[in-house]
Short mmCIF file of C-alpha atoms in Angstrom, two decimals:
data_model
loop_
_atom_site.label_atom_id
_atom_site.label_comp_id
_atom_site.label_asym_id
_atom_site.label_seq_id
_atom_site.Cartn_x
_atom_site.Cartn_y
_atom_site.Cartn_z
CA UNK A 1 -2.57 6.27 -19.76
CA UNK A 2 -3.32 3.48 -22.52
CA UNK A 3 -3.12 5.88 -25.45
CA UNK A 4 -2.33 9.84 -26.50
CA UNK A 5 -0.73 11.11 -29.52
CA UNK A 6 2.66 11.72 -27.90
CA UNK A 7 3.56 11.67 -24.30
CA UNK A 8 5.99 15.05 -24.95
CA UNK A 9 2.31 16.75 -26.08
CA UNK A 10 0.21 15.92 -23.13
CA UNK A 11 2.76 16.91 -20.87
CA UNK A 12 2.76 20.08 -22.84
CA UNK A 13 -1.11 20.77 -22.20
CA UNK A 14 -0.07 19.65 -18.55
CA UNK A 15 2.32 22.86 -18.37
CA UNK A 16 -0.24 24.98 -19.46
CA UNK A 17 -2.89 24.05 -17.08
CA UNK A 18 -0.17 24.87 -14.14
CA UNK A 19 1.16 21.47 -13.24
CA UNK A 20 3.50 20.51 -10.65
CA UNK A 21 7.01 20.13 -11.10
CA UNK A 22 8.08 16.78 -11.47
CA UNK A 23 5.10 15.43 -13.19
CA UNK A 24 5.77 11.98 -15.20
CA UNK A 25 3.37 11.50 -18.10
CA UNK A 26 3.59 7.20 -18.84
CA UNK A 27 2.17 5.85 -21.98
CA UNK A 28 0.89 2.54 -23.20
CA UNK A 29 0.64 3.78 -26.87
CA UNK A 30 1.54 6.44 -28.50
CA UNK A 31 -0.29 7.45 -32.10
CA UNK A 32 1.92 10.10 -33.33
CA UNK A 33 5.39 9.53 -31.07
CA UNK A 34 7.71 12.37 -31.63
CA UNK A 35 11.27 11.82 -32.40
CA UNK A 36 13.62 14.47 -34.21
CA UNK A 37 11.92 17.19 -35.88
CA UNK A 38 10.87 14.68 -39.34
CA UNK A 39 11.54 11.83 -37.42
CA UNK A 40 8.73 9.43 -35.25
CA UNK A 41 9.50 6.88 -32.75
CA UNK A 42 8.17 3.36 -33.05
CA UNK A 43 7.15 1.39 -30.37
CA UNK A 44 4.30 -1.40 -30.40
CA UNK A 45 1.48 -0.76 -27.56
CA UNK A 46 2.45 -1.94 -24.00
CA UNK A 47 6.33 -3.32 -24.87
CA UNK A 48 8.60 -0.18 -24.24
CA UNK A 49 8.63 2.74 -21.80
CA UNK A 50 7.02 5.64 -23.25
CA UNK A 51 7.35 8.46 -21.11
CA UNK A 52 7.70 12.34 -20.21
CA UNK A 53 8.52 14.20 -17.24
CA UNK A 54 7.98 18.21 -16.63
CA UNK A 55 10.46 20.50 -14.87
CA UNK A 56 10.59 23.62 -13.87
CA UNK A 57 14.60 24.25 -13.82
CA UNK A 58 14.29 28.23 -13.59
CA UNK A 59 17.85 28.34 -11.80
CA UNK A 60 19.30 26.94 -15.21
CA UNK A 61 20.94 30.04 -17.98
CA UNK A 62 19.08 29.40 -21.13
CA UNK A 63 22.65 29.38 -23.12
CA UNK A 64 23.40 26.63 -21.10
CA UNK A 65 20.06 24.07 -21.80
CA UNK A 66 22.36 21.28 -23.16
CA UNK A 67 23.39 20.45 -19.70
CA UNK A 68 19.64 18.68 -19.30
CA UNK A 69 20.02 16.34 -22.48
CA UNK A 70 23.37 15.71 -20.89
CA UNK A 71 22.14 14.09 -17.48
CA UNK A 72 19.01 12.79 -18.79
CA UNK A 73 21.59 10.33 -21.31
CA UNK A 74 23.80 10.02 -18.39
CA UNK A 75 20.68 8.74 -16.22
CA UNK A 76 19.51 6.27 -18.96
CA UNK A 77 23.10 4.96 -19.24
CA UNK A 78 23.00 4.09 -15.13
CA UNK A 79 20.31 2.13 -15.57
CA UNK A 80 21.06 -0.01 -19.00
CA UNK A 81 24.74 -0.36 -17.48
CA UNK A 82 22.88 -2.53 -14.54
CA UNK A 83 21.34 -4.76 -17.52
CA UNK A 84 24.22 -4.53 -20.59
CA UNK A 85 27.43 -3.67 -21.36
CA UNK A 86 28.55 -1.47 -24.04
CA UNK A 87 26.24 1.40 -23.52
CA UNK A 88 27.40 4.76 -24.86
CA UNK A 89 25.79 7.93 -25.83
CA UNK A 90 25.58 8.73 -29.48
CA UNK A 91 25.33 12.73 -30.20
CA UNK A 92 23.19 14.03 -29.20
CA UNK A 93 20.23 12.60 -27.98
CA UNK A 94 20.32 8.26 -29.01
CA UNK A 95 21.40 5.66 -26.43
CA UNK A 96 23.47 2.60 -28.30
CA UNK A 97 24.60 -1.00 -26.85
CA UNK A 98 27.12 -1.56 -28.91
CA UNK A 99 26.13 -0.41 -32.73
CA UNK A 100 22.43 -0.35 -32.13
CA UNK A 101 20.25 2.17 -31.36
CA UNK A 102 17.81 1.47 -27.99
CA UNK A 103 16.55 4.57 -26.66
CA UNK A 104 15.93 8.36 -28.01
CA UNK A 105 15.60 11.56 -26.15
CA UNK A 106 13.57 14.67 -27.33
CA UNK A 107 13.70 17.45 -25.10
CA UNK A 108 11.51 20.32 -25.27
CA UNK A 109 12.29 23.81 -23.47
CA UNK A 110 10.89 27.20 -22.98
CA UNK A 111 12.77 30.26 -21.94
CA UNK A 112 11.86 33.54 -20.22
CA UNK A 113 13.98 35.85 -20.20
CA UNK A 114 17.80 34.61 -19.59
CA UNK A 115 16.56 31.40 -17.47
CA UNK A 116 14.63 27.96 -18.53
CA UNK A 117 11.01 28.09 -17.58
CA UNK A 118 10.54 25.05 -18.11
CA UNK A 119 11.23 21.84 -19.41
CA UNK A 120 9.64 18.19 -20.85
CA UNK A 121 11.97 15.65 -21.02
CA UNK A 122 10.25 12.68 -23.40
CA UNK A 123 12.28 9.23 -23.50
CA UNK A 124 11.58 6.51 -25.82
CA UNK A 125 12.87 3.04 -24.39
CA UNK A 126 12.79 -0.21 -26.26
CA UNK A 127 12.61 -3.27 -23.29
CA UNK A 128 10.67 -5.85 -24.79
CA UNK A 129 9.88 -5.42 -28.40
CA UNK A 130 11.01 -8.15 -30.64
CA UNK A 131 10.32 -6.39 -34.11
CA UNK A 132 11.01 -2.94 -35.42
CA UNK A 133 9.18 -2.10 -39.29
CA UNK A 134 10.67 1.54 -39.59
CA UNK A 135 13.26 2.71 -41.28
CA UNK A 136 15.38 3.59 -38.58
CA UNK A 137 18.61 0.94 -39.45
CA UNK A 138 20.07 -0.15 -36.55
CA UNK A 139 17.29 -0.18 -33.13
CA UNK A 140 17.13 -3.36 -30.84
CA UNK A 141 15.56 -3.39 -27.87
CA UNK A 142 16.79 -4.98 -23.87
CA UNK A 143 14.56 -8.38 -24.84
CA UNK A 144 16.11 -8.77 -28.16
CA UNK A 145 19.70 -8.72 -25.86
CA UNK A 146 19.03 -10.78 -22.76
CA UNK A 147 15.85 -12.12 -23.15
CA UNK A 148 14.16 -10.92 -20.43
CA UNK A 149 11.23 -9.31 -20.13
CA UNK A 150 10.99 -5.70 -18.40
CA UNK A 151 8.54 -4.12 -16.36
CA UNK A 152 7.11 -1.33 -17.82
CA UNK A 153 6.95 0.58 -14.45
CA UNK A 154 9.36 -0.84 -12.64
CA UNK A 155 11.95 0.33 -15.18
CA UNK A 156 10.48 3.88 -15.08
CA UNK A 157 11.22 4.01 -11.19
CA UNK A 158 14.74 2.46 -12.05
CA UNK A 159 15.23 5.58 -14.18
CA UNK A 160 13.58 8.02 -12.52
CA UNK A 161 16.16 6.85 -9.54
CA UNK A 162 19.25 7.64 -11.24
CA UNK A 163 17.91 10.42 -13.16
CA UNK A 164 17.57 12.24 -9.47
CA UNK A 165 20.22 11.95 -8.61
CA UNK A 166 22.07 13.67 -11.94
CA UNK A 167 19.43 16.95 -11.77
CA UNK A 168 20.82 17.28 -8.03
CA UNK A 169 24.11 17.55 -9.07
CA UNK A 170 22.84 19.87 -11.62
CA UNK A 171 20.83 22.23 -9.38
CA UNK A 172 24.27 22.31 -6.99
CA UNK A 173 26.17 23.36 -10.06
CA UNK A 174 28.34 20.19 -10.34
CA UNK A 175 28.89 21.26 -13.89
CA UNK A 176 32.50 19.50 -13.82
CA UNK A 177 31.28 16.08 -13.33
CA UNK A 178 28.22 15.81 -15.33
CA UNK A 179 30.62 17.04 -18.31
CA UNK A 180 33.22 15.14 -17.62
CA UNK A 181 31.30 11.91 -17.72
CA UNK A 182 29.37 12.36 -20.35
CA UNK A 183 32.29 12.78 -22.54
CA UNK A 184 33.68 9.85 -20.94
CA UNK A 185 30.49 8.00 -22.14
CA UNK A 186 29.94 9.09 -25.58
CA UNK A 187 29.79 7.41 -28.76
CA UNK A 188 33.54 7.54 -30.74
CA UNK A 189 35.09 10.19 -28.36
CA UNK A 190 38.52 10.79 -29.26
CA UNK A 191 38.40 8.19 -31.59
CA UNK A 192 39.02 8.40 -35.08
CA UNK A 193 36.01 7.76 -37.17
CA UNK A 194 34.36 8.67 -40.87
CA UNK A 195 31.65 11.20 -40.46
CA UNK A 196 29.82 12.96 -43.17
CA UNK A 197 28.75 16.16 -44.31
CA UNK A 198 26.72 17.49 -47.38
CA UNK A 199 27.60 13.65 -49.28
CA UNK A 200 31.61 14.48 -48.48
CA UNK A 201 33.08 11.72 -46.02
CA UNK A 202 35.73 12.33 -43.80
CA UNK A 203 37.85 11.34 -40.84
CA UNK A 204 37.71 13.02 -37.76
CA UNK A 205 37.35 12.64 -33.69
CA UNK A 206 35.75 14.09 -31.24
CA UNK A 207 36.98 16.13 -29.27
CA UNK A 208 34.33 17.44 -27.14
CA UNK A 209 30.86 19.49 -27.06
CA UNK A 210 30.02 23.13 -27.28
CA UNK A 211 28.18 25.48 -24.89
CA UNK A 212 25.34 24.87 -26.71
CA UNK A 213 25.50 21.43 -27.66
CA UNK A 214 28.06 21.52 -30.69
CA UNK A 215 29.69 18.14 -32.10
CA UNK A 216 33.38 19.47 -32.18
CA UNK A 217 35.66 17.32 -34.26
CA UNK A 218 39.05 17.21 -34.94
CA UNK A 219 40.54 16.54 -38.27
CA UNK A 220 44.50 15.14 -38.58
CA UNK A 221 45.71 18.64 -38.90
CA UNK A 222 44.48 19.49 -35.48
CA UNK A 223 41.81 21.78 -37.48
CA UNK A 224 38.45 21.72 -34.80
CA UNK A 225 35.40 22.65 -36.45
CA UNK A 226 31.69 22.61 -34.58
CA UNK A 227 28.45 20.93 -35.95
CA UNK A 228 25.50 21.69 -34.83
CA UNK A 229 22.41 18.54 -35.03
CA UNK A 230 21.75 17.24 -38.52
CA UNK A 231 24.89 19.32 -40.01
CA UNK A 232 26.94 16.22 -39.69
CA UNK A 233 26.19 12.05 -39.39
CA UNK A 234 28.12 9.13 -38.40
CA UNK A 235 29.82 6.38 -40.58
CA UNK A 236 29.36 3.42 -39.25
#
């Protein structure tokens, strides 16, 4: 479509009117783009990949709903590794080259009973815009890098590809391996770096993620202590 308020939305009214699973929802525009809960996501009409895509992954345990942010980053990090280097995942939902910030993730879910029901995965994807006028501090897009200029649709079918190929591992229960690489992949792990917490800095690493999506960090005395989103930022 040329224009809705946020792609995550439509696909919401989508769900409700009984769509299929697997539905993509592309975007032009987007007037009210959701990032973060208080957050939005820029993006000037018809230069980045705007887009949401419904499942129905009702053989996944509620408790364990991280596991979908999870491939989703490791899907957009196959297909900017074929462009860049020095992708990573940043907790828990951004997608860096280098410092920079050039994708987001929101993921909405509903549950019923133990199990998902279902699940819209909306990804913001800067390709080819060239300026940025929010105050996010640190977002560059693949144009800005290489000068080239991306496909809209064609990079949606690049992802789509690799993102496949993750949720297939995922509906096999190839828990092991999606875990294992995205720790691999994210942003300071096992590294130590300055974080902050309620205006206190300090130094810590990560040492992995929770069950339900936890930061855990490590501080010098071997102490490991779990953050949930927003409890704790990076330093950079």
């Amino acid at each position: 479509m040329d224009e809705v308020d946020s792609t995550n939305n439509y696909a919401k009214q989508l769900v409700s009117d009984g769509t299929e699973n697997g539905t993509v929802v592309l975007a032009q525009f987007q007037s009210r783009g959701k990032g973060q809960p208080g957050n939005f996501w820029e993006s000037v009409a018809e230069k980045n990949l705007l887009t949401s895509v419904i499942l129905y992954p009702v053989f996944l345990e509620a408790a364990r709903q991280f596991l979908i942010s999870k491939i989703v980053s490791l899907s957009l990090l196959d297909l900017l590794n074929t462009e860049v280097e020095n992708v990573s995942i940043k907790w828990p939902n951004d997608i860096y080259i280098g410092n920079r910030k050039v994708a987001g993730i929101l993921i909405e879910n509903s549950i019923k009973g133990s199990k998902l029901d279902w699940s819209i995965i909306g990804i913001g994807l800067n390709l080819n815009q060239l300026e940025f006028h929010s105050d996010a501090p640190n977002p560059v897009s693949l144009q800005q890098l290489n000068g080239k200029e991306y496909d809209i649709q064609e990079t949606l079918k690049g992802w789509l590809y690799y993102f496949r190929k993750w949720y297939q591992l995922l509906e096999a229960g190839q828990v092991d391996e999606i875990e294992t690489a995205y720790l691999n992949r994210l942003f300071g792990f096992n590294q130590w770096r300055n974080f902050r917490k309620d205006k206190v800095v300090f130094e810590a690493r990560i040492s992995g993620i929770g069950e339900f999506g936890q930061l855990q960090l490590e501080d010098r005395s071997g102490k490991i202590t779990e953050y949930m989103f927003k409890e704790v930022e990076y330093i950079f």
